[in-house]
Coordinates of N, CA, C and O in Angstrom, one line a residue:
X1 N 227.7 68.6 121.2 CA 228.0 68.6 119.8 C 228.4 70.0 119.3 O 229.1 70.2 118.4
X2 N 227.8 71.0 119.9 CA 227.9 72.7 119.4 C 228.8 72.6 120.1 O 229.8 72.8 119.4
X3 N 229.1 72.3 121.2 CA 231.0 72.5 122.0 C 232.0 72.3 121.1 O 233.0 73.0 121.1
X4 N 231.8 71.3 120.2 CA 232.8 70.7 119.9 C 233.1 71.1 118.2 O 234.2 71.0 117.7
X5 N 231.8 71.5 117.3 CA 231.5 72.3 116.0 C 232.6 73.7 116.7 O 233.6 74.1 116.1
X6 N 232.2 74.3 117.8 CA 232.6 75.6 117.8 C 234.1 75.5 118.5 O 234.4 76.5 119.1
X7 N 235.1 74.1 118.6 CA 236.1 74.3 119.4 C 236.5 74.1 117.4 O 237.3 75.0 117.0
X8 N 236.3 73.7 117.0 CA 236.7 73.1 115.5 C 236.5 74.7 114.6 O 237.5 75.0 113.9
X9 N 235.6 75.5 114.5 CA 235.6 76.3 114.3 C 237.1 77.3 115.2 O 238.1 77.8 114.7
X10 N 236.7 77.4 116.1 CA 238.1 78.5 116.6 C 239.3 77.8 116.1 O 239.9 78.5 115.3
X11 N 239.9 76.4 116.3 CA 240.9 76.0 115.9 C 241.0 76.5 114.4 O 242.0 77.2 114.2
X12 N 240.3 76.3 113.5 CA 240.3 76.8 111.9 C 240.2 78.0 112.0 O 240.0 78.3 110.8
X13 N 240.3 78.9 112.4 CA 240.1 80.4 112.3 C 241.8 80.4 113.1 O 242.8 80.6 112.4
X14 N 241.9 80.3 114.0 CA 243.4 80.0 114.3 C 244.6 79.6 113.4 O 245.7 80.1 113.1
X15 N 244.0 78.5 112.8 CA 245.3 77.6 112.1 C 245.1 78.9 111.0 O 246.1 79.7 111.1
X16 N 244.4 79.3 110.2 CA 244.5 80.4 109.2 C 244.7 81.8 109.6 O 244.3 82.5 108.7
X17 N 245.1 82.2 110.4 CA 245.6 83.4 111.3 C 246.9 83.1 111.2 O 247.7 83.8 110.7
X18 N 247.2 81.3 112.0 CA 248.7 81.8 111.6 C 249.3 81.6 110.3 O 250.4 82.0 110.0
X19 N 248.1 80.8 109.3 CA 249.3 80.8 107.8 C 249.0 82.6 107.3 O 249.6 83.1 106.3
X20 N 248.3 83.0 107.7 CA 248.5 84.7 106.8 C 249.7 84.8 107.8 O 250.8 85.0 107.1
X21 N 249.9 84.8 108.8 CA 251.1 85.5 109.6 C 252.4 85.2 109.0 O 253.3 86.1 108.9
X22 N 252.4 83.8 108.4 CA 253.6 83.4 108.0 C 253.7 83.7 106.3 O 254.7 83.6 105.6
X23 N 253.0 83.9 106.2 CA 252.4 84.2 104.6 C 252.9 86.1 104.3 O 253.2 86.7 103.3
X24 N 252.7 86.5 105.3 CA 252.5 88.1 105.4 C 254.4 88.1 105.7 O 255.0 89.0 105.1
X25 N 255.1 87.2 106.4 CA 256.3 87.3 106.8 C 257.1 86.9 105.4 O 258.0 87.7 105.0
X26 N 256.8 85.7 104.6 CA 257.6 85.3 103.7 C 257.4 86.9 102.0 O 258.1 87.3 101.1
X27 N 256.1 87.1 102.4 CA 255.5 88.0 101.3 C 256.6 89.4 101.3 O 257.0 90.2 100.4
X28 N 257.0 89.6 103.0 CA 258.0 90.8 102.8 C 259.0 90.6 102.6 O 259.6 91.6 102.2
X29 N 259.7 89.4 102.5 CA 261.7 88.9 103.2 C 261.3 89.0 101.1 O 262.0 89.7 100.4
X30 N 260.1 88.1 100.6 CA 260.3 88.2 98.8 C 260.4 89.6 98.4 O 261.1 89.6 97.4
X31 N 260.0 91.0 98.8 CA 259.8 91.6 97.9 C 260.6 92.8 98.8 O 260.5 93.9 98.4
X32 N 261.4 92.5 99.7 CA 262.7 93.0 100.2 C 263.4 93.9 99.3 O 263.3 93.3 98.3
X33 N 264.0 95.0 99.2 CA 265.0 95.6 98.9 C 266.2 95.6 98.4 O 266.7 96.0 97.4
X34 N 266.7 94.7 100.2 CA 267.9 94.2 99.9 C 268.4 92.8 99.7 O 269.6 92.5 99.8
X35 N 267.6 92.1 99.6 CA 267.7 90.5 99.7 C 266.8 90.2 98.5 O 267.4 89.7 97.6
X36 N 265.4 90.4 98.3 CA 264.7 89.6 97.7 C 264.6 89.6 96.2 O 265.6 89.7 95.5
X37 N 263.3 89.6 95.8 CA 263.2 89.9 94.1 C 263.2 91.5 94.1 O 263.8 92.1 93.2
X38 N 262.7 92.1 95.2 CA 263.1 93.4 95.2 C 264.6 93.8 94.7 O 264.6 94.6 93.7
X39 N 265.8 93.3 95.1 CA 266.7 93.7 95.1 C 267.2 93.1 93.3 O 268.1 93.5 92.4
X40 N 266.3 92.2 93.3 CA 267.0 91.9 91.7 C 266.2 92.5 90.9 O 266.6 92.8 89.7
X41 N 265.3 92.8 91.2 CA 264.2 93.9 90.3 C 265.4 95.2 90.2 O 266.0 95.6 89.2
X42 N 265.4 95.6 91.4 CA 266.3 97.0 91.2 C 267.8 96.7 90.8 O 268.2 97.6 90.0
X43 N 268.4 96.0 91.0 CA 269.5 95.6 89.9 C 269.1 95.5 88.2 O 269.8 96.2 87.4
X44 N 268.0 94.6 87.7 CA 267.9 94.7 86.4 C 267.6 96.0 85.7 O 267.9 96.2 84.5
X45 N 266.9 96.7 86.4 CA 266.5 98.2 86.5 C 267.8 99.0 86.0 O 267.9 99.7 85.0
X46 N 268.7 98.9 86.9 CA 270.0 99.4 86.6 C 270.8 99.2 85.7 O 271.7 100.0 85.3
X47 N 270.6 97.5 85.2 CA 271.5 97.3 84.3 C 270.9 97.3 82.7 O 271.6 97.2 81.7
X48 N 269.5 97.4 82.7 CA 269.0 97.9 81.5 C 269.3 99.8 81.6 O 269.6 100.2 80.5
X49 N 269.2 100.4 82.3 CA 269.7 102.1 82.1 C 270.7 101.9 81.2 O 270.8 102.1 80.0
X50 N 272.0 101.0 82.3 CA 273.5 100.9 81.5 C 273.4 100.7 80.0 O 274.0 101.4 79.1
X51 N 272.4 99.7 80.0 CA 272.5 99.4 78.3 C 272.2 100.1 76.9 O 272.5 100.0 75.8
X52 N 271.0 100.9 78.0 CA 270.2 101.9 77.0 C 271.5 103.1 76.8 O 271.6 103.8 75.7
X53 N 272.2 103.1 77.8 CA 273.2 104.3 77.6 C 274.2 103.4 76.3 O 274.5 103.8 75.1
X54 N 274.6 102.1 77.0 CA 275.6 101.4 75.7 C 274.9 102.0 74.6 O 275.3 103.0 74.0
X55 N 273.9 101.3 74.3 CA 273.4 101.2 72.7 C 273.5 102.4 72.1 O 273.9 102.6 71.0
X56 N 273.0 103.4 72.9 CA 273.0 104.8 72.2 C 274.5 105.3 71.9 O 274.9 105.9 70.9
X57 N 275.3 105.0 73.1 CA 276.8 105.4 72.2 C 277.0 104.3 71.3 O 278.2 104.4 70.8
X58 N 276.6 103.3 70.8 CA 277.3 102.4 69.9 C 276.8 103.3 68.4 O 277.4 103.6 67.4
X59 N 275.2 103.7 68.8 CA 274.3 103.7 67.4 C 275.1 105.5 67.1 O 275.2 105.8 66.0
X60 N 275.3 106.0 67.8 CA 276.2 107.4 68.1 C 278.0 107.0 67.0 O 278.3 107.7 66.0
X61 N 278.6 106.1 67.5 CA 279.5 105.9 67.0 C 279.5 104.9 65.3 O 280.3 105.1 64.3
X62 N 278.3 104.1 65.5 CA 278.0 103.3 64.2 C 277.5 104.8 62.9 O 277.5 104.9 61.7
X63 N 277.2 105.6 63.7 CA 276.1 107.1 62.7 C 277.6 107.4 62.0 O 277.9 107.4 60.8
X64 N 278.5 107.7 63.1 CA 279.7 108.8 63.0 C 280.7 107.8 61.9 O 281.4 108.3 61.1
X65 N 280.5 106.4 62.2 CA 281.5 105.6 61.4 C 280.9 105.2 59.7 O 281.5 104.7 58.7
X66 N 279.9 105.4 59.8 CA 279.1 105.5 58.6 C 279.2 106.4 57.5 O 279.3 106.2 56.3
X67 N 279.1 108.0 58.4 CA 279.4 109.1 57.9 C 280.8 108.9 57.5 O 280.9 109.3 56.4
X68 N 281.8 108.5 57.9 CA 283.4 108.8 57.7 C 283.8 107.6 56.4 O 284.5 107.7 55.5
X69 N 283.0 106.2 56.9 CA 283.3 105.5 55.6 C 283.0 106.1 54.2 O 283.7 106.0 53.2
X70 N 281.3 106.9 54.4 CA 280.6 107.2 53.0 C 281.6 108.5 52.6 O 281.5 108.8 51.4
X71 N 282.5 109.2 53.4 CA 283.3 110.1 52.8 C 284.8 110.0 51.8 O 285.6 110.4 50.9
X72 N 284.4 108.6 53.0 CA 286.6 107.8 52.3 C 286.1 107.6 51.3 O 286.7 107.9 50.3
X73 N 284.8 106.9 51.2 CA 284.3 105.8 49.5 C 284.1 107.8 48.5 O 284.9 108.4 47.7
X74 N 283.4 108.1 48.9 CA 283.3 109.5 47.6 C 285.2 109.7 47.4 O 285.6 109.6 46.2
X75 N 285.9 109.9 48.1 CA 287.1 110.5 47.8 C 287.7 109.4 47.1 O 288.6 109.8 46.4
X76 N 287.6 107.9 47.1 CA 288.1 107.0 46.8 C 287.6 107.0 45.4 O 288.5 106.8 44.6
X77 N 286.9 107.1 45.1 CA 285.7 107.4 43.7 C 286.3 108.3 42.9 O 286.5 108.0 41.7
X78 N 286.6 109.7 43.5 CA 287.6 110.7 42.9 C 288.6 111.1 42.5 O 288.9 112.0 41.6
X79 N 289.6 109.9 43.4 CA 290.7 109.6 42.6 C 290.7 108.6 41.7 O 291.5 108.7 40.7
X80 N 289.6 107.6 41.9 CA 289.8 106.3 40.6 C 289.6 107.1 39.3 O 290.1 106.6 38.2
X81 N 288.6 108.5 39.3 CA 288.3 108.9 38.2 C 289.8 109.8 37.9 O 290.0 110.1 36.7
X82 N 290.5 110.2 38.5 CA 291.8 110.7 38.0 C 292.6 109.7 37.4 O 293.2 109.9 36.3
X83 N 292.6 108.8 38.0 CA 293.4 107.6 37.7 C 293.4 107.1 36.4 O 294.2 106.6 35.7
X84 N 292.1 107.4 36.2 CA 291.5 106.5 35.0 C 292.0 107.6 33.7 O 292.5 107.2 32.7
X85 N 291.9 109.2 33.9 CA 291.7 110.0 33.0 C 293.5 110.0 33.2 O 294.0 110.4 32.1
X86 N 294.6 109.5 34.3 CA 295.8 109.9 33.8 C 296.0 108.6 32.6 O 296.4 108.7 31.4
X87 N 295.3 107.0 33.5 CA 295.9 106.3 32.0 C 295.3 106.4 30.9 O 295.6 105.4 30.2
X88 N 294.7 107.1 30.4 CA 294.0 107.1 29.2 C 294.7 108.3 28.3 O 294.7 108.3 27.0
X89 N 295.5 109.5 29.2 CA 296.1 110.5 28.5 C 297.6 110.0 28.3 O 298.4 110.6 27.7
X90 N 297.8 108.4 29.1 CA 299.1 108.1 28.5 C 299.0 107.2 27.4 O 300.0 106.7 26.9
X91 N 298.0 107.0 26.9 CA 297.8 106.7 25.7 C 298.1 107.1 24.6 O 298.2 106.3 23.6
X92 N 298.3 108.8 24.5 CA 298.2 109.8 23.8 C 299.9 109.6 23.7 O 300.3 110.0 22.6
X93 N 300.8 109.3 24.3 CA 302.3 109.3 24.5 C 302.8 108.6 23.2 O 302.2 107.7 22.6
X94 N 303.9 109.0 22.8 CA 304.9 108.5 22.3 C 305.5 107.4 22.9 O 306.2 107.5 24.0
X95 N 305.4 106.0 22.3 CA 305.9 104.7 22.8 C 307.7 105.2 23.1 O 308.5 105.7 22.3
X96 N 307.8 104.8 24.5 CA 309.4 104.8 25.0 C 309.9 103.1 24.9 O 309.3 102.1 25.4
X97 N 311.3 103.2 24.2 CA 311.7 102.5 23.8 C 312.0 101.2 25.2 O 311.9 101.6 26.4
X98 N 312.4 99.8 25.1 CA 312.5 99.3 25.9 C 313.8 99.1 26.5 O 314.1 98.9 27.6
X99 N 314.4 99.3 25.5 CA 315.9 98.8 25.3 C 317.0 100.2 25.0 O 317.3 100.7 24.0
X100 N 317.5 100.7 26.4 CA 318.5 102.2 25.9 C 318.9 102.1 24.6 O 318.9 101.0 23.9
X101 N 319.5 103.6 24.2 CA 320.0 103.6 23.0 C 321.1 103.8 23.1 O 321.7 104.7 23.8
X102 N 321.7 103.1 22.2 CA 323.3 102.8 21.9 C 323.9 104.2 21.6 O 323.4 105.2 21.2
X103 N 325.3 103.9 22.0 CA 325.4 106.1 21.5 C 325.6 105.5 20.0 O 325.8 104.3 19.7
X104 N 325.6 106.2 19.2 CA 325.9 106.5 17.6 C 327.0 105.9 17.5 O 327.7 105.9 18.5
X105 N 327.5 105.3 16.2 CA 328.2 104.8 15.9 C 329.1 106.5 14.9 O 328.6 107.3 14.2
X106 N 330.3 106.5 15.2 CA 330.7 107.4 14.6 C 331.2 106.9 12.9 O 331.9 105.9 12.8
X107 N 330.7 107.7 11.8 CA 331.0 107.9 10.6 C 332.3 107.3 10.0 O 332.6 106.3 9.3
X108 N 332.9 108.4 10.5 CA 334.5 108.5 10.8 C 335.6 108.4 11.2 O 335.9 109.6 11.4
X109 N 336.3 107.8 11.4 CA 337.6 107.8 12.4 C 337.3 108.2 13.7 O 336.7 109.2 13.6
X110 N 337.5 107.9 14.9 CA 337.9 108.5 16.0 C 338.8 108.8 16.5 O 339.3 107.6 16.4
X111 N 339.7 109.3 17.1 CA 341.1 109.1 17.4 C 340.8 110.0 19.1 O 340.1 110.8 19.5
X112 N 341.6 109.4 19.5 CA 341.7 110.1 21.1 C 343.3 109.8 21.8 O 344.1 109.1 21.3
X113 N 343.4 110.3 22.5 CA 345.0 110.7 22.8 C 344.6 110.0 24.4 O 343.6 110.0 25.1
X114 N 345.8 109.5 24.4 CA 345.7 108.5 25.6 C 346.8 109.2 26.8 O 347.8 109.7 26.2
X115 N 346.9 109.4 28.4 CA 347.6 109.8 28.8 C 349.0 109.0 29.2 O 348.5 108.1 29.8
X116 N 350.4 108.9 29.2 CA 351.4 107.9 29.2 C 352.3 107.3 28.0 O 353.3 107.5 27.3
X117 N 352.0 107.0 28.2 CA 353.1 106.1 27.0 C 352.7 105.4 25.9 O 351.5 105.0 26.2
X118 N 353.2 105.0 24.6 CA 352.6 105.5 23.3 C 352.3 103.8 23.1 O 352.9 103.0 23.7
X119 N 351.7 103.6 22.4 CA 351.6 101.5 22.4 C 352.1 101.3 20.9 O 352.2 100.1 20.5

């Protein structure tokens, strides 16, 4: 009966020898470099740098486009206030008529000399 407890024992110490073995094989091919989660670890790694670099030129270009809108809007502001102060001093004008003016009607006779021959 101890023969047979201790053949049962070695086989169980065996059979779990070899699942670490296979366990220890699949644990490296996962955390691999170039094949495994390793390799997508270090890709996502790389492609978060990329982004951190994106974002900072976007928030770099969004700063600089902010600055240049808030300058157009003041200058834009500066002329409305010219604008506003030219129509208001054309108020001050003498109404121009809508309709040209006729030349003058002469008083007097006109007479003008015609070139050719007499009618």
């Amino acid at each position: 009966m101890e023969v047979v407890a201790d053949i049962l024992l070695v086989a169980g110490a065996l059979g779990a020898g070899f699942y670490c073995f296979v366990l220890s094989r699949r644990l490296t091919r996962f955390a691999d470099l170039e094949n495994g989660v390793g390799a997508a670890v270090a890709v996502l790694s790389a492609q978060v740098t990329d982004l951190q670099t994106a974002l900072e030129t976007a928030q770099k270009t969004a700063i600089h486009s902010g600055d240049s809108l808030d300058d157009l809007t003041h200058r834009a502001e500066d002329v409305a206030k010219r604008l506003e102060l030219m129509v208001a001093s054309m108020h001050d004008l003498p109404p121009v008529n809508s309709h040209p003016a006729s030349p003058p009607t002469p008083k007097s006779p006109v007479f003008s000399r015609h070139a050719g021959g007499a009618e």
